[in-house]
Amino acid sequence: MDQKTDLGVRRNRIAAVLKSSASQAFVITALPNIRYLSGFTGSNAALLLTTDRALLFTDPRYQTQAPQESDCEVKIAKGSLSTEVAKWLKRLRVKTIGFEQNRIGFEEYTHLKDSADRSARLKPLAGVVESLRMVKSSAEIATIRASVQLNSAALEQAFRHFRRTMTEVDFAAEIEYRMRRLGADGTAFQTIVASGARSALPHAHPTDRPIQGNQLLLVDMGAAVAGYASDMTRTHSVGKLDARTRRMYRAVLESQLAAIDAVKPGVSCATVDRTARQVLSGYGLDKLFTHSTGHGLGLEIHEMPRVGRKESTKLQAGMVITIEPGVYKEGIGGIRIEDTVVVTDRGYDVLTPTGKELIVL
Ligand code: GLY
Ligand code: MN
């Protein structure tokens, strides 16, 4: 299926949702959702879908690019996109208008409400496009695989240039440079390089602190390739680690492998999360695992489903998720190991090729 056919199939699915929710139109304001349904990659857009039309609104910066990327009817707005969308809603005499309740700005919402026909009804919808995005096509999985492979190659190259005197920022910059040279659009999120006690902060920003010996070094990185994210965390040892920290590493690795092994269609996300926690509990470390086990990823770094304690969503073939248990001991350090995994008909396929044994730098 070529990309344009893919877009048409996705929009037909939305049209079916509109019919079943008795809405005549859907205004889509989240850029990743717009990209998913229209192919447009610009930074300012709104998409108006009715059961038989697809109108893409953007500004004059994109008047050449938008029709090249998208098969939708392109409307170039001189002013606010939402005012233009509202004008079209009136023109099309649409009376029931779905909108993305959790992905619309207050100003956009106000414009829509004030400019739409008085008899029109605005209907909040949540997670409609995100639910479709949860199960990836084989073309999307191929792109995520390419993103994951590029990400791993970038880390391998960056480690060839690693020196103990480097700062966390130096090493993060080296990683990001390698990603770009390998063909990434950029990073999928801000690269995390955290050494020593800072590795206990699950989302640390790299600092100008030199990476020193006998400490942990945590690297969490993701590339964006053709819009699709990858996500990987590795924790290394810079010089010697004490026995307690090495035991912690073993526990996290065992937990991550067990959670991956629990992945298959029909299993709930909560079960995968519980599997990771049970292993850590056997080591008395479960209280130090303070976040969920993983998340979906695709056009965004965090997508549905969340692989967490309370997530009853059942895994389906075609979902792509991360598995990333971690333990964090304040003032001492943290260990996290993360792979990107695709759910297959029979179980799972770990996309990340990078090894997971503890490496001493
Ligand atoms: N690796 C970044 C995150 O999952 O939040
Ligand atoms: Mn992640």
Short mmCIF file of C-alpha atoms in Angstrom, two decimals, residues 45-252:
data_model
loop_
_atom_site.label_atom_id
_atom_site.label_comp_id
_atom_site.label_asym_id
_atom_site.label_seq_id
_atom_site.Cartn_x
_atom_site.Cartn_y
_atom_site.Cartn_z
CA ALA A 45 -2.09 23.16 10.73
CA ALA A 46 -5.67 22.14 11.38
CA LEU A 47 -7.54 19.36 9.63
CA LEU A 48 -11.27 19.29 9.01
CA LEU A 49 -12.72 15.91 8.15
CA THR A 50 -16.31 15.29 7.13
CA THR A 51 -17.60 11.94 5.98
CA ASP A 52 -16.62 12.78 2.40
CA ARG A 53 -14.09 15.66 2.48
CA ALA A 54 -10.68 16.32 3.98
CA LEU A 55 -9.59 19.97 4.28
CA LEU A 56 -6.10 20.84 5.46
CA PHE A 57 -5.57 24.38 6.77
CA THR A 58 -2.14 25.93 7.08
CA ASP A 59 -0.40 29.29 6.58
CA PRO A 60 1.38 30.83 3.54
CA ARG A 61 4.81 29.45 4.59
CA TYR A 62 3.54 26.04 3.53
CA GLN A 63 1.66 26.85 0.33
CA THR A 64 4.11 24.84 -1.81
CA GLN A 65 4.92 22.11 0.69
CA ALA A 66 1.38 21.25 1.82
CA PRO A 67 0.01 20.07 -1.57
CA GLN A 68 3.26 18.18 -2.19
CA GLU A 69 2.92 16.21 1.03
CA SER A 70 -0.82 15.86 1.32
CA ASP A 71 -3.68 14.59 -0.82
CA CYS A 72 -6.19 16.71 1.18
CA GLU A 73 -7.78 19.93 -0.14
CA VAL A 74 -5.27 22.55 1.04
CA LYS A 75 -6.59 25.90 2.33
CA ILE A 76 -4.05 28.61 3.01
CA ALA A 77 -5.24 30.92 5.79
CA LYS A 78 -3.88 34.45 6.14
CA GLY A 79 -4.96 34.77 9.76
CA SER A 80 -5.98 32.37 12.48
CA LEU A 81 -6.54 28.80 11.29
CA SER A 82 -9.42 28.20 13.67
CA THR A 83 -11.34 31.19 12.32
CA GLU A 84 -10.87 29.83 8.81
CA VAL A 85 -11.98 26.37 9.93
CA ALA A 86 -15.09 27.89 11.51
CA LYS A 87 -15.87 29.70 8.22
CA TRP A 88 -15.76 26.37 6.40
CA LEU A 89 -17.90 24.66 9.01
CA LYS A 90 -20.57 27.29 8.34
CA ARG A 91 -20.16 26.98 4.58
CA LEU A 92 -20.55 23.19 4.77
CA ARG A 93 -23.58 23.63 7.06
CA VAL A 94 -22.15 21.23 9.59
CA LYS A 95 -24.19 21.07 12.78
CA THR A 96 -22.40 18.51 14.96
CA ILE A 97 -18.67 19.12 15.21
CA GLY A 98 -16.29 16.80 16.99
CA PHE A 99 -13.05 18.30 18.31
CA GLU A 100 -10.01 16.92 20.15
CA GLN A 101 -10.84 17.88 23.70
CA ASN A 102 -7.41 17.12 25.15
CA ARG A 103 -5.39 18.52 22.24
CA ILE A 104 -6.89 21.91 21.51
CA GLY A 105 -5.77 25.29 22.83
CA PHE A 106 -8.21 27.50 24.70
CA GLU A 107 -7.93 30.20 22.04
CA GLU A 108 -8.57 27.76 19.18
CA TYR A 109 -11.57 26.36 21.04
CA THR A 110 -12.96 29.84 21.69
CA HIS A 111 -12.57 30.79 18.02
CA LEU A 112 -14.41 27.67 16.94
CA LYS A 113 -17.19 28.19 19.45
CA ASP A 114 -17.63 31.89 18.70
CA SER A 115 -17.45 31.59 14.93
CA ALA A 116 -19.45 28.42 14.33
CA ASP A 117 -23.10 28.64 13.43
CA ARG A 118 -25.31 29.31 16.49
CA SER A 119 -27.23 26.11 15.97
CA ALA A 120 -24.04 24.04 15.70
CA ARG A 121 -23.03 21.78 18.55
CA LEU A 122 -19.40 21.21 19.54
CA LYS A 123 -18.78 17.69 20.68
CA PRO A 124 -15.67 16.83 22.73
CA LEU A 125 -13.92 13.65 21.54
CA ALA A 126 -10.88 12.10 23.22
CA GLY A 127 -8.25 9.73 21.87
CA VAL A 128 -10.02 8.93 18.57
CA VAL A 129 -6.95 9.26 16.35
CA GLU A 130 -4.58 8.11 19.10
CA SER A 131 -6.50 4.81 19.38
CA LEU A 132 -6.09 4.22 15.65
CA ARG A 133 -2.41 5.08 15.87
CA MET A 134 -1.85 2.50 18.59
CA VAL A 135 -1.69 -0.40 16.11
CA LYS A 136 0.96 0.22 13.47
CA SER A 137 0.93 -0.84 9.81
CA SER A 138 3.81 -2.91 8.48
CA ALA A 139 5.19 0.24 6.77
CA GLU A 140 5.16 2.08 10.11
CA ILE A 141 6.87 -0.83 11.86
CA ALA A 142 9.57 -0.84 9.16
CA THR A 143 10.15 2.88 9.77
CA ILE A 144 10.33 2.42 13.55
CA ARG A 145 12.78 -0.43 13.03
CA ALA A 146 14.97 1.88 10.91
CA SER A 147 14.75 4.52 13.63
CA VAL A 148 15.75 2.01 16.33
CA GLN A 149 18.66 0.72 14.28
CA LEU A 150 19.93 4.21 13.57
CA ASN A 151 19.64 5.07 17.27
CA SER A 152 21.73 2.04 18.25
CA ALA A 153 24.33 2.79 15.57
CA ALA A 154 24.59 6.37 16.88
CA LEU A 155 25.29 5.13 20.43
CA GLU A 156 27.90 2.69 19.21
CA GLN A 157 29.68 5.42 17.22
CA ALA A 158 29.45 7.89 20.10
CA PHE A 159 31.05 5.39 22.50
CA ARG A 160 34.03 5.10 20.13
CA HIS A 161 34.66 8.79 20.93
CA PHE A 162 34.01 8.49 24.65
CA ARG A 163 36.61 9.89 27.08
CA ARG A 164 36.33 9.97 30.83
CA THR A 165 37.03 13.70 30.89
CA MET A 166 33.96 14.45 28.76
CA THR A 167 31.06 16.26 30.38
CA GLU A 168 27.52 14.91 30.23
CA VAL A 169 26.68 17.67 27.72
CA ASP A 170 29.71 16.73 25.55
CA PHE A 171 28.57 13.14 25.35
CA ALA A 172 24.93 14.05 24.66
CA ALA A 173 26.13 16.36 21.85
CA GLU A 174 28.30 13.55 20.42
CA ILE A 175 25.28 11.21 20.39
CA GLU A 176 23.02 13.77 18.71
CA TYR A 177 25.69 14.63 16.12
CA ARG A 178 26.02 10.94 15.25
CA MET A 179 22.23 10.62 14.86
CA ARG A 180 22.13 13.52 12.41
CA ARG A 181 25.07 12.20 10.41
CA LEU A 182 23.37 8.80 10.18
CA GLY A 183 20.26 10.42 8.66
CA ALA A 184 17.89 11.14 11.55
CA ASP A 185 15.45 14.08 11.30
CA GLY A 186 16.68 14.92 14.80
CA THR A 187 16.12 13.57 18.28
CA ALA A 188 12.75 12.22 19.40
CA PHE A 189 13.29 13.89 22.82
CA GLN A 190 16.10 15.59 24.68
CA THR A 191 18.95 13.12 25.13
CA ILE A 192 19.58 12.15 28.75
CA VAL A 193 23.18 11.58 29.86
CA ALA A 194 23.39 11.33 33.64
CA SER A 195 26.43 10.17 35.61
CA GLY A 196 26.94 9.22 39.24
CA ALA A 197 24.22 10.38 41.64
CA ARG A 198 22.47 12.26 38.83
CA SER A 199 21.52 8.91 37.25
CA ALA A 200 19.03 8.58 40.13
CA LEU A 201 16.97 11.34 38.49
CA PRO A 202 14.89 9.40 35.93
CA HIS A 203 14.72 12.38 33.57
CA ALA A 204 17.95 14.24 34.27
CA HIS A 205 19.21 17.00 31.97
CA PRO A 206 22.85 16.62 30.96
CA THR A 207 25.13 19.03 32.85
CA ASP A 208 28.67 20.32 32.38
CA ARG A 209 29.83 17.88 35.04
CA PRO A 210 32.74 15.68 33.87
CA ILE A 211 31.96 11.96 33.70
CA GLN A 212 34.18 10.37 36.33
CA GLY A 213 35.37 6.89 37.30
CA ASN A 214 33.70 4.27 39.55
CA GLN A 215 30.23 5.58 38.78
CA LEU A 216 27.16 4.75 36.78
CA LEU A 217 26.49 6.40 33.43
CA LEU A 218 22.88 6.36 32.22
CA VAL A 219 22.09 7.25 28.61
CA ASP A 220 18.47 7.53 27.40
CA MET A 221 18.21 8.47 23.73
CA GLY A 222 15.84 8.38 20.80
CA ALA A 223 16.05 9.37 17.16
CA ALA A 224 13.26 10.52 14.87
CA VAL A 225 13.42 8.93 11.41
CA ALA A 226 10.81 9.94 8.81
CA GLY A 227 8.84 11.22 11.79
CA TYR A 228 8.99 7.98 13.80
CA ALA A 229 10.62 7.72 17.22
CA SER A 230 12.95 5.18 18.75
CA ASP A 231 13.75 4.97 22.45
CA MET A 232 16.59 3.18 24.26
CA THR A 233 18.23 3.42 27.65
CA ARG A 234 21.51 1.82 28.59
CA THR A 235 23.38 2.10 31.88
CA HIS A 236 27.14 1.55 31.89
CA SER A 237 29.79 1.48 34.53
CA VAL A 238 32.63 3.97 34.29
CA GLY A 239 35.35 2.04 36.11
CA LYS A 240 34.57 -0.28 39.01
CA LEU A 241 31.18 -0.64 40.69
CA ASP A 242 30.57 -2.08 44.15
CA ALA A 243 28.82 -5.44 44.57
CA ARG A 244 25.54 -3.82 45.63
CA THR A 245 25.31 -1.75 42.45
CA ARG A 246 26.20 -4.77 40.29
CA ARG A 247 23.38 -6.71 42.00
CA MET A 248 21.01 -3.81 41.25
CA TYR A 249 22.03 -4.02 37.58
CA ARG A 250 21.31 -7.76 37.52
CA ALA A 251 17.90 -7.16 39.08
CA VAL A 252 16.91 -4.53 36.51
#
